[in-house]
Amino acid sequence: MKKLGFGLMRLPQISADDYASVDIEKVKAMADEFMKNGFTYFDTAAPYHRGSSEIAFREAVVKRYPRESYTITDKLSMFMIQSENEMQPFFDAQLERLELDYIDYYWLHGLGEATYRQSEQMRAFDFVKRLKAEGKVKHIGLSFHDSAELLEEILTNHPEMEYVQLQLNYLDWEDATVQSRKCYEVAKKHRKPVIVMEPIKGGSLVNIPDKAKALFRDYAPGMSIASWAIRFAATPDNVMMVLSGMNDEEQMADNISYMKDFKPLSGGEEEIIKQAADIIKASIAIPCTACRYCVDECPKGIAIPDCFAIYNNLKQFSAVQSIVASTYYGNLIQTHGRASDCLKCGKCEQRCPQHLPIRKYLEDVAAALE
């Protein structure tokens, strides 16, 4: 397969305020372009667009293309499951939404310290092995957000896992929390091909400081800023696939332009990326990827990623953003909780794949914008 996968987590929406309102006609056009250029790998999950992602895939691909012409990855989202007897109905509902008889790749979703222990207790590894034995899924693996030490434990205890999906990008490569490089090396040691998620870190590696953009553009004027991040993620030899959460046809066209005939980074390009990463790290106040896993858990309805995005813009461009940031924040809290409404319950932090101190950051947002 070509190394670019279509991640269905950030699809075009009919309403910006309604995460479930996927614009299926736009998804159809994007899927057509994707497959026309020889790409076949799609990735979804039940929480993406609150179930509408799976439905959009059904309408755009399943109903319009032969089954053998594409592969689909879906996930057993352990953070949505409370007991062992919920796993089979959860999977059956996914097959029903997709209108498929089997799923090509099926992961234990978002494993970290808590969800791994939960998966062991609920015998989730045995469950996905059974699905594979029954032909309901073709391959099994896990998506992972935690330390390399924990990944080592999981792969040692469960050699039956065939693939590992990791957050891997040039900003997180040496990050002490995400540990992209260390986790990649553990997967490679265990001979598990890696599927990359968040190669552009939720868009953060497109909206970078002008100084970093200039580095890239001076070195390769014809290449997009996003291309550097995608190609970085696709260059390691044990990376099988890089997922890109494309949300419009322009992004689709850009990704296809350099991934159709992929060329790994050169030594000179790797050095430019290191310099750009140092610049970016100095400018980002809150490294949120806007996955939105925290939002549904918030009892006060705080739009946490949106608060952080406004705050980051304020900090990065404070000279020109103060009035704009205040305006956007004022609009946001008309329909959502204020940052200062935070109850400090910590539910958001339990769900955050980046392990961010969200409660502390919400204090910063409130101090700056309220």
mmCIF file of C-alpha atoms in Angstrom:
data_model
loop_
_atom_site.group_PDB
_atom_site.id
_atom_site.type_symbol
_atom_site.label_atom_id
_atom_site.label_comp_id
_atom_site.label_asym_id
_atom_site.label_seq_id
_atom_site.Cartn_x
_atom_site.Cartn_y
_atom_site.Cartn_z
ATOM 1 C CA MET A 1 0.000 0.000 0.000
ATOM 2 C CA LYS A 2 1.011 3.597 -0.478
ATOM 3 C CA LYS A 3 2.004 5.158 2.855
ATOM 4 C CA LEU A 4 -0.757 7.787 3.131
ATOM 5 C CA GLY A 5 -3.931 6.850 5.031
ATOM 6 C CA PHE A 6 -7.157 8.847 5.241
ATOM 7 C CA GLY A 7 -7.846 9.524 8.920
ATOM 8 C CA LEU A 8 -11.567 10.087 9.438
ATOM 9 C CA MET A 9 -11.355 11.959 12.740
ATOM 10 C CA ARG A 10 -11.475 15.545 11.438
ATOM 11 C CA LEU A 11 -13.866 15.406 8.492
ATOM 12 C CA PRO A 12 -15.549 18.455 6.915
ATOM 13 C CA GLN A 13 -18.619 19.503 8.895
ATOM 14 C CA ILE A 14 -21.877 21.113 7.825
ATOM 15 C CA SER A 15 -21.919 23.068 11.085
ATOM 16 C CA ALA A 16 -18.703 24.082 12.805
ATOM 17 C CA ASP A 17 -20.479 23.865 16.169
ATOM 18 C CA ASP A 18 -21.826 20.338 15.634
ATOM 19 C CA TYR A 19 -19.052 17.717 15.617
ATOM 20 C CA ALA A 20 -21.491 15.036 14.412
ATOM 21 C CA SER A 21 -22.617 17.016 11.340
ATOM 22 C CA VAL A 22 -20.272 15.455 8.783
ATOM 23 C CA ASP A 23 -20.606 16.813 5.239
ATOM 24 C CA ILE A 24 -20.947 13.456 3.505
ATOM 25 C CA GLU A 25 -20.988 14.879 -0.026
ATOM 26 C CA LYS A 26 -17.607 16.473 0.558
ATOM 27 C CA VAL A 27 -16.312 13.239 2.053
ATOM 28 C CA LYS A 28 -17.439 11.402 -1.070
ATOM 29 C CA ALA A 29 -15.487 13.808 -3.299
ATOM 30 C CA MET A 30 -12.395 13.449 -1.116
ATOM 31 C CA ALA A 31 -12.635 9.643 -1.004
ATOM 32 C CA ASP A 32 -12.982 9.552 -4.798
ATOM 33 C CA GLU A 33 -9.816 11.622 -5.252
ATOM 34 C CA PHE A 34 -7.960 9.561 -2.671
ATOM 35 C CA MET A 35 -8.778 6.233 -4.317
ATOM 36 C CA LYS A 36 -8.336 7.542 -7.858
ATOM 37 C CA ASN A 37 -4.696 8.171 -6.970
ATOM 38 C CA GLY A 38 -4.092 4.645 -5.716
ATOM 39 C CA PHE A 39 -4.564 5.124 -1.963
ATOM 40 C CA THR A 40 -6.675 2.529 -0.160
ATOM 41 C CA TYR A 41 -6.242 2.841 3.642
ATOM 42 C CA PHE A 42 -8.985 4.446 5.782
ATOM 43 C CA ASP A 43 -9.095 4.807 9.571
ATOM 44 C CA THR A 44 -12.114 5.479 11.784
ATOM 45 C CA ALA A 45 -13.418 4.887 15.321
ATOM 46 C CA ALA A 46 -16.748 5.046 17.136
ATOM 47 C CA PRO A 47 -16.057 8.335 18.978
ATOM 48 C CA TYR A 48 -14.956 10.164 15.828
ATOM 49 C CA HIS A 49 -17.682 12.681 14.999
ATOM 50 C CA ARG A 50 -19.769 10.857 17.627
ATOM 51 C CA GLY A 51 -20.348 7.852 15.357
ATOM 52 C CA SER A 52 -20.879 9.864 12.188
ATOM 53 C CA SER A 53 -17.364 9.083 10.953
ATOM 54 C CA GLU A 54 -18.225 5.403 10.504
ATOM 55 C CA ILE A 55 -21.480 6.354 8.795
ATOM 56 C CA ALA A 56 -19.680 8.783 6.475
ATOM 57 C CA PHE A 57 -17.238 6.048 5.481
ATOM 58 C CA ARG A 58 -20.160 3.738 4.733
ATOM 59 C CA GLU A 59 -21.839 6.299 2.513
ATOM 60 C CA ALA A 60 -18.674 7.510 0.767
ATOM 61 C CA VAL A 61 -16.843 4.221 0.279
ATOM 62 C CA VAL A 62 -18.654 1.040 1.337
ATOM 63 C CA LYS A 63 -21.759 1.722 -0.761
ATOM 64 C CA ARG A 64 -19.801 2.998 -3.757
ATOM 65 C CA TYR A 65 -16.700 0.799 -4.123
ATOM 66 C CA PRO A 66 -15.978 -2.954 -4.295
ATOM 67 C CA ARG A 67 -14.981 -4.435 -0.945
ATOM 68 C CA GLU A 68 -11.566 -5.535 -2.193
ATOM 69 C CA SER A 69 -10.633 -2.017 -3.341
ATOM 70 C CA TYR A 70 -10.084 -0.519 0.160
ATOM 71 C CA THR A 71 -9.087 -1.361 3.724
ATOM 72 C CA ILE A 72 -10.710 0.025 6.844
ATOM 73 C CA THR A 73 -9.332 0.272 10.367
ATOM 74 C CA ASP A 74 -11.715 0.593 13.327
ATOM 75 C CA LYS A 75 -11.175 0.372 17.062
ATOM 76 C CA LEU A 76 -12.459 -1.086 20.317
ATOM 77 C CA SER A 77 -12.552 2.172 22.276
ATOM 78 C CA MET A 78 -11.812 0.934 25.777
ATOM 79 C CA PHE A 79 -12.550 4.332 27.333
ATOM 80 C CA MET A 80 -16.169 3.915 26.133
ATOM 81 C CA ILE A 81 -16.614 0.436 27.624
ATOM 82 C CA GLN A 82 -17.522 -0.233 31.232
ATOM 83 C CA SER A 83 -17.731 -4.033 31.368
ATOM 84 C CA GLU A 84 -16.631 -7.137 29.482
ATOM 85 C CA ASN A 85 -20.119 -7.919 28.217
ATOM 86 C CA GLU A 86 -20.268 -4.567 26.394
ATOM 87 C CA MET A 87 -17.477 -5.429 23.947
ATOM 88 C CA GLN A 88 -19.451 -7.664 21.588
ATOM 89 C CA PRO A 89 -22.415 -5.252 21.260
ATOM 90 C CA PHE A 90 -19.938 -2.411 20.719
ATOM 91 C CA PHE A 91 -18.282 -4.291 17.858
ATOM 92 C CA ASP A 92 -21.606 -5.428 16.374
ATOM 93 C CA ALA A 93 -22.818 -1.813 16.319
ATOM 94 C CA GLN A 94 -19.680 -0.820 14.424
ATOM 95 C CA LEU A 95 -20.270 -3.491 11.778
ATOM 96 C CA GLU A 96 -23.851 -2.287 11.503
ATOM 97 C CA ARG A 97 -22.862 1.364 11.057
ATOM 98 C CA LEU A 98 -20.222 0.405 8.498
ATOM 99 C CA GLU A 99 -22.501 -2.173 6.808
ATOM 100 C CA LEU A 100 -19.583 -4.586 6.525
ATOM 101 C CA ASP A 101 -19.137 -8.294 7.219
ATOM 102 C CA TYR A 102 -15.576 -7.832 8.448
ATOM 103 C CA ILE A 103 -13.038 -5.117 9.340
ATOM 104 C CA ASP A 104 -9.514 -5.246 7.935
ATOM 105 C CA TYR A 105 -7.627 -3.833 10.946
ATOM 106 C CA TYR A 106 -9.013 -3.634 14.483
ATOM 107 C CA TRP A 107 -7.191 -1.956 17.355
ATOM 108 C CA LEU A 108 -7.582 -1.756 21.101
ATOM 109 C CA HIS A 109 -8.068 2.001 21.134
ATOM 110 C CA GLY A 110 -6.030 4.565 23.036
ATOM 111 C CA LEU A 111 -4.192 2.233 25.398
ATOM 112 C CA GLY A 112 -2.390 3.852 28.300
ATOM 113 C CA GLU A 113 -1.792 2.828 31.891
ATOM 114 C CA ALA A 114 -5.471 2.813 32.934
ATOM 115 C CA THR A 115 -6.985 1.422 29.742
ATOM 116 C CA TYR A 116 -4.331 -1.285 29.452
ATOM 117 C CA ARG A 117 -5.100 -2.569 32.960
ATOM 118 C CA GLN A 118 -8.796 -2.335 32.132
ATOM 119 C CA SER A 119 -8.216 -4.296 28.911
ATOM 120 C CA GLU A 120 -6.450 -7.052 30.826
ATOM 121 C CA GLN A 121 -9.205 -7.196 33.428
ATOM 122 C CA MET A 122 -11.939 -7.362 30.785
ATOM 123 C CA ARG A 123 -10.004 -9.865 28.635
ATOM 124 C CA ALA A 124 -10.121 -7.479 25.698
ATOM 125 C CA PHE A 125 -7.025 -9.043 24.138
ATOM 126 C CA ASP A 126 -8.787 -12.414 24.098
ATOM 127 C CA PHE A 127 -11.849 -10.748 22.592
ATOM 128 C CA VAL A 128 -10.016 -9.274 19.599
ATOM 129 C CA LYS A 129 -8.139 -12.561 19.104
ATOM 130 C CA ARG A 130 -11.498 -14.317 18.922
ATOM 131 C CA LEU A 131 -12.777 -11.805 16.376
ATOM 132 C CA LYS A 132 -9.731 -12.580 14.242
ATOM 133 C CA ALA A 133 -10.218 -16.339 14.587
ATOM 134 C CA GLU A 134 -13.844 -15.919 13.499
ATOM 135 C CA GLY A 135 -12.835 -13.876 10.439
ATOM 136 C CA LYS A 136 -14.658 -10.794 11.703
ATOM 137 C CA VAL A 137 -11.380 -8.858 11.626
ATOM 138 C CA LYS A 138 -8.290 -9.642 9.563
ATOM 139 C CA HIS A 139 -5.569 -8.061 11.718
ATOM 140 C CA ILE A 140 -5.358 -6.912 15.346
ATOM 141 C CA GLY A 141 -3.237 -4.359 17.152
ATOM 142 C CA LEU A 142 -3.396 -1.346 19.411
ATOM 143 C CA SER A 143 -3.264 2.422 19.309
ATOM 144 C CA PHE A 144 -1.139 3.795 22.102
ATOM 145 C CA HIS A 145 -0.646 6.985 24.133
ATOM 146 C CA ASP A 146 1.793 6.417 26.972
ATOM 147 C CA SER A 147 5.395 5.647 27.857
ATOM 148 C CA ALA A 148 7.807 3.400 25.981
ATOM 149 C CA GLU A 149 8.167 1.384 29.182
ATOM 150 C CA LEU A 150 4.461 0.510 29.194
ATOM 151 C CA LEU A 151 4.511 -0.314 25.473
ATOM 152 C CA GLU A 152 7.403 -2.696 26.135
ATOM 153 C CA GLU A 153 5.296 -4.435 28.794
ATOM 154 C CA ILE A 154 2.253 -4.726 26.520
ATOM 155 C CA LEU A 155 4.119 -6.118 23.511
ATOM 156 C CA THR A 156 6.055 -8.538 25.702
ATOM 157 C CA ASN A 157 2.835 -9.831 27.243
ATOM 158 C CA HIS A 158 0.895 -9.813 23.963
ATOM 159 C CA PRO A 159 3.047 -10.849 20.999
ATOM 160 C CA GLU A 160 -0.195 -11.625 19.133
ATOM 161 C CA MET A 161 -0.655 -7.888 18.531
ATOM 162 C CA GLU A 162 0.350 -7.365 14.898
ATOM 163 C CA TYR A 163 0.548 -3.570 14.623
ATOM 164 C CA VAL A 164 1.046 -0.501 16.803
ATOM 165 C CA GLN A 165 -0.491 2.896 16.059
ATOM 166 C CA LEU A 166 1.591 5.707 17.561
ATOM 167 C CA GLN A 167 1.558 9.484 17.769
ATOM 168 C CA LEU A 168 4.683 10.368 15.830
ATOM 169 C CA ASN A 169 5.762 13.772 14.555
ATOM 170 C CA TYR A 170 8.890 15.879 14.574
ATOM 171 C CA LEU A 171 7.778 17.954 17.564
ATOM 172 C CA ASP A 172 7.061 14.883 19.727
ATOM 173 C CA TRP A 173 10.003 12.797 18.492
ATOM 174 C CA GLU A 174 12.077 13.569 21.607
ATOM 175 C CA ASP A 175 9.213 14.813 23.816
ATOM 176 C CA ALA A 176 9.532 13.510 27.376
ATOM 177 C CA THR A 177 5.783 12.819 27.680
ATOM 178 C CA VAL A 178 4.778 11.512 24.242
ATOM 179 C CA GLN A 179 8.102 9.701 23.644
ATOM 180 C CA SER A 180 7.554 9.208 19.914
ATOM 181 C CA ARG A 181 11.082 7.973 19.170
ATOM 182 C CA LYS A 182 11.287 5.670 22.181
ATOM 183 C CA CYS A 183 7.881 4.123 21.447
ATOM 184 C CA TYR A 184 8.785 3.707 17.778
ATOM 185 C CA GLU A 185 11.979 1.879 18.782
ATOM 186 C CA VAL A 186 10.047 -0.465 21.091
ATOM 187 C CA ALA A 187 7.622 -1.337 18.287
ATOM 188 C CA LYS A 188 10.517 -1.925 15.891
ATOM 189 C CA LYS A 189 12.304 -4.107 18.445
ATOM 190 C CA HIS A 190 9.193 -6.300 18.659
ATOM 191 C CA ARG A 191 8.853 -6.298 14.859
ATOM 192 C CA LYS A 192 5.494 -4.568 14.886
ATOM 193 C CA PRO A 193 4.900 -2.229 11.920
ATOM 194 C CA VAL A 194 3.890 1.283 12.992
ATOM 195 C CA ILE A 195 0.884 3.254 11.812
ATOM 196 C CA VAL A 196 1.365 6.961 12.512
ATOM 197 C CA MET A 197 -1.347 9.207 13.951
ATOM 198 C CA GLU A 198 -1.103 12.957 14.569
ATOM 199 C CA PRO A 199 1.763 13.539 12.100
ATOM 200 C CA ILE A 200 0.793 17.235 11.959
ATOM 201 C CA LYS A 201 -0.165 17.299 15.658
ATOM 202 C CA GLY A 202 -3.744 18.358 15.088
ATOM 203 C CA GLY A 203 -2.720 21.132 12.680
ATOM 204 C CA SER A 204 -0.124 22.611 15.032
ATOM 205 C CA LEU A 205 2.666 21.843 12.564
ATOM 206 C CA VAL A 206 0.989 23.910 9.853
ATOM 207 C CA ASN A 207 0.272 26.970 11.992
ATOM 208 C CA ILE A 208 3.886 27.497 12.974
ATOM 209 C CA PRO A 209 5.906 30.685 13.604
ATOM 210 C CA ASP A 210 6.942 32.698 10.545
ATOM 211 C CA LYS A 211 10.608 32.067 11.298
ATOM 212 C CA ALA A 212 10.064 28.303 11.037
ATOM 213 C CA LYS A 213 7.994 28.706 7.868
ATOM 214 C CA ALA A 214 10.821 30.715 6.322
ATOM 215 C CA LEU A 215 13.276 27.892 7.009
ATOM 216 C CA PHE A 216 11.100 25.441 5.111
ATOM 217 C CA ARG A 217 10.235 27.779 2.251
ATOM 218 C CA ASP A 218 13.817 28.925 1.710
ATOM 219 C CA TYR A 219 14.981 25.320 1.488
ATOM 220 C CA ALA A 220 12.129 24.029 -0.717
ATOM 221 C CA PRO A 221 9.924 26.867 -2.041
ATOM 222 C CA GLY A 222 7.465 24.549 -3.787
ATOM 223 C CA MET A 223 6.668 22.324 -0.810
ATOM 224 C CA SER A 224 3.836 22.989 1.642
ATOM 225 C CA ILE A 225 4.468 23.351 5.374
ATOM 226 C CA ALA A 226 2.377 20.227 5.984
ATOM 227 C CA SER A 227 4.524 18.170 3.618
ATOM 228 C CA TRP A 228 7.528 18.432 5.930
ATOM 229 C CA ALA A 229 5.571 16.906 8.820
ATOM 230 C CA ILE A 230 3.964 14.128 6.771
ATOM 231 C CA ARG A 231 7.249 13.145 5.106
ATOM 232 C CA PHE A 232 9.063 13.163 8.471
ATOM 233 C CA ALA A 233 6.501 10.708 9.832
ATOM 234 C CA ALA A 234 6.685 8.482 6.747
ATOM 235 C CA THR A 235 10.488 8.317 6.549
ATOM 236 C CA PRO A 236 11.339 5.769 9.319
ATOM 237 C CA ASP A 237 11.686 2.316 7.772
ATOM 238 C CA ASN A 238 9.282 0.597 10.191
ATOM 239 C CA VAL A 239 6.429 3.011 9.448
ATOM 240 C CA MET A 240 3.807 1.232 7.355
ATOM 241 C CA MET A 241 1.235 4.030 7.123
ATOM 242 C CA VAL A 242 0.811 7.723 7.997
ATOM 243 C CA LEU A 243 -2.715 8.898 8.757
ATOM 244 C CA SER A 244 -3.656 12.400 7.726
ATOM 245 C CA GLY A 245 -6.862 13.931 9.085
ATOM 246 C CA MET A 246 -7.694 15.786 5.895
ATOM 247 C CA ASN A 247 -10.781 17.977 6.218
ATOM 248 C CA ASP A 248 -11.044 19.530 2.765
ATOM 249 C CA GLU A 249 -10.143 18.820 -0.847
ATOM 250 C CA GLU A 250 -7.237 21.266 -0.813
ATOM 251 C CA GLN A 251 -5.539 19.340 1.976
ATOM 252 C CA MET A 252 -6.255 16.111 0.126
ATOM 253 C CA ALA A 253 -4.621 17.400 -3.066
ATOM 254 C CA ASP A 254 -1.576 18.633 -1.163
ATOM 255 C CA ASN A 255 -1.052 15.314 0.642
ATOM 256 C CA ILE A 256 -1.426 13.329 -2.558
ATOM 257 C CA SER A 257 1.067 15.534 -4.410
ATOM 258 C CA TYR A 258 4.062 14.356 -2.351
ATOM 259 C CA MET A 259 2.820 10.964 -1.083
ATOM 260 C CA LYS A 260 1.810 9.473 -4.421
ATOM 261 C CA ASP A 261 5.491 8.864 -5.176
ATOM 262 C CA PHE A 262 6.911 9.211 -1.677
ATOM 263 C CA LYS A 263 10.555 10.151 -1.180
ATOM 264 C CA PRO A 264 12.083 9.933 2.330
ATOM 265 C CA LEU A 265 13.725 12.974 3.881
ATOM 266 C CA SER A 266 17.326 13.712 3.002
ATOM 267 C CA GLY A 267 19.956 14.484 5.639
ATOM 268 C CA GLY A 268 19.729 18.182 4.813
ATOM 269 C CA GLU A 269 15.955 18.162 5.222
ATOM 270 C CA GLU A 270 16.229 16.418 8.591
ATOM 271 C CA GLU A 271 18.547 19.172 9.817
ATOM 272 C CA ILE A 272 16.089 21.871 8.714
ATOM 273 C CA ILE A 273 13.316 20.093 10.625
ATOM 274 C CA LYS A 274 15.412 20.007 13.801
ATOM 275 C CA GLN A 275 15.936 23.762 13.562
ATOM 276 C CA ALA A 276 12.237 24.375 12.920
ATOM 277 C CA ALA A 277 11.239 22.174 15.868
ATOM 278 C CA ASP A 278 13.378 24.256 18.240
ATOM 279 C CA ILE A 279 11.665 27.430 17.028
ATOM 280 C CA ILE A 280 8.181 25.939 17.366
ATOM 281 C CA LYS A 281 8.788 24.541 20.851
ATOM 282 C CA ALA A 282 9.692 28.005 22.043
ATOM 283 C CA SER A 283 6.395 29.445 20.793
ATOM 284 C CA ILE A 284 3.660 26.944 21.771
ATOM 285 C CA ALA A 285 2.035 27.636 25.116
ATOM 286 C CA ILE A 286 -0.284 24.594 25.250
ATOM 287 C CA PRO A 287 0.538 21.556 23.048
ATOM 288 C CA CYS A 288 -3.088 20.455 22.532
ATOM 289 C CA THR A 289 -3.909 18.440 19.381
ATOM 290 C CA ALA A 290 -7.673 19.164 19.530
ATOM 291 C CA CYS A 291 -8.623 15.484 19.562
ATOM 292 C CA ARG A 292 -11.633 16.548 21.695
ATOM 293 C CA TYR A 293 -11.630 13.406 23.854
ATOM 294 C CA CYS A 294 -11.867 15.708 26.877
ATOM 295 C CA VAL A 295 -14.948 17.634 25.786
ATOM 296 C CA ASP A 296 -17.706 15.100 26.415
ATOM 297 C CA GLU A 297 -16.347 14.403 29.894
ATOM 298 C CA CYS A 298 -16.541 18.012 31.081
ATOM 299 C CA PRO A 299 -19.494 18.492 33.479
ATOM 300 C CA LYS A 300 -19.420 22.266 32.846
ATOM 301 C CA GLY A 301 -19.429 21.996 29.059
ATOM 302 C CA ILE A 302 -16.116 23.813 28.594
ATOM 303 C CA ALA A 303 -14.873 23.679 24.984
ATOM 304 C CA ILE A 304 -11.358 22.918 26.190
ATOM 305 C CA PRO A 305 -9.495 22.608 22.842
ATOM 306 C CA ASP A 306 -11.120 25.808 21.560
ATOM 307 C CA CYS A 307 -10.074 27.671 24.696
ATOM 308 C CA PHE A 308 -6.521 26.425 24.233
ATOM 309 C CA ALA A 309 -6.428 27.375 20.535
ATOM 310 C CA ILE A 310 -7.511 30.935 21.342
ATOM 311 C CA TYR A 311 -4.963 31.127 24.157
ATOM 312 C CA ASN A 312 -2.149 29.831 21.926
ATOM 313 C CA ASN A 313 -2.929 32.445 19.288
ATOM 314 C CA LEU A 314 -2.905 35.113 21.951
ATOM 315 C CA LYS A 315 0.494 34.015 23.259
ATOM 316 C CA GLN A 316 2.061 33.526 19.839
ATOM 317 C CA PHE A 317 0.801 36.783 18.350
ATOM 318 C CA SER A 318 0.062 38.836 21.464
ATOM 319 C CA ALA A 319 0.767 42.184 19.841
ATOM 320 C CA VAL A 320 -2.060 41.814 17.346
ATOM 321 C CA GLN A 321 -4.280 39.133 18.861
ATOM 322 C CA SER A 322 -5.504 40.543 22.167
ATOM 323 C CA ILE A 323 -8.761 42.053 20.882
ATOM 324 C CA VAL A 324 -9.331 39.203 18.418
ATOM 325 C CA ALA A 325 -8.734 36.563 21.100
ATOM 326 C CA SER A 326 -11.095 38.283 23.509
ATOM 327 C CA THR A 327 -13.758 38.441 20.824
ATOM 328 C CA TYR A 328 -13.459 34.762 19.928
ATOM 329 C CA TYR A 329 -13.448 33.768 23.573
ATOM 330 C CA GLY A 330 -16.509 35.920 24.230
ATOM 331 C CA ASN A 331 -18.312 34.188 21.367
ATOM 332 C CA LEU A 332 -17.276 30.747 22.592
ATOM 333 C CA ILE A 333 -18.606 31.157 26.123
ATOM 334 C CA GLN A 334 -22.034 32.125 24.831
ATOM 335 C CA THR A 335 -22.693 28.446 24.198
ATOM 336 C CA HIS A 336 -20.028 26.737 26.342
ATOM 337 C CA GLY A 337 -18.680 26.935 29.866
ATOM 338 C CA ARG A 338 -16.039 29.485 30.823
ATOM 339 C CA ALA A 339 -12.511 28.337 31.642
ATOM 340 C CA SER A 340 -13.076 29.618 35.173
ATOM 341 C CA ASP A 341 -16.084 27.291 35.528
ATOM 342 C CA CYS A 342 -13.715 24.323 35.822
ATOM 343 C CA LEU A 343 -14.568 22.158 38.850
ATOM 344 C CA LYS A 344 -11.075 20.572 38.971
ATOM 345 C CA CYS A 345 -12.682 17.122 38.749
ATOM 346 C CA GLY A 346 -9.879 15.847 36.492
ATOM 347 C CA LYS A 347 -12.089 13.826 34.136
ATOM 348 C CA CYS A 348 -10.581 15.655 31.156
ATOM 349 C CA GLU A 349 -7.034 14.767 32.200
ATOM 350 C CA GLN A 350 -7.945 11.095 32.488
ATOM 351 C CA ARG A 351 -8.975 11.140 28.816
ATOM 352 C CA CYS A 352 -6.174 13.340 27.420
ATOM 353 C CA PRO A 353 -3.814 11.349 25.135
ATOM 354 C CA GLN A 354 -1.188 14.081 25.567
ATOM 355 C CA HIS A 355 -1.310 13.853 29.389
ATOM 356 C CA LEU A 356 -1.705 17.615 29.613
ATOM 357 C CA PRO A 357 -2.314 19.379 32.971
ATOM 358 C CA ILE A 358 -5.630 20.673 31.619
ATOM 359 C CA ARG A 359 -6.877 22.080 34.911
ATOM 360 C CA LYS A 360 -3.767 24.246 35.273
ATOM 361 C CA TYR A 361 -3.997 25.383 31.649
ATOM 362 C CA LEU A 362 -7.645 26.384 32.124
ATOM 363 C CA GLU A 363 -6.497 28.614 34.981
ATOM 364 C CA ASP A 364 -4.055 30.256 32.563
ATOM 365 C CA VAL A 365 -6.807 30.731 29.981
ATOM 366 C CA ALA A 366 -9.102 32.309 32.548
ATOM 367 C CA ALA A 367 -6.366 34.650 33.772
ATOM 368 C CA ALA A 368 -5.534 35.786 30.239
ATOM 369 C CA LEU A 369 -9.004 35.993 28.701
ATOM 370 C CA GLU A 370 -11.425 36.694 31.538
#
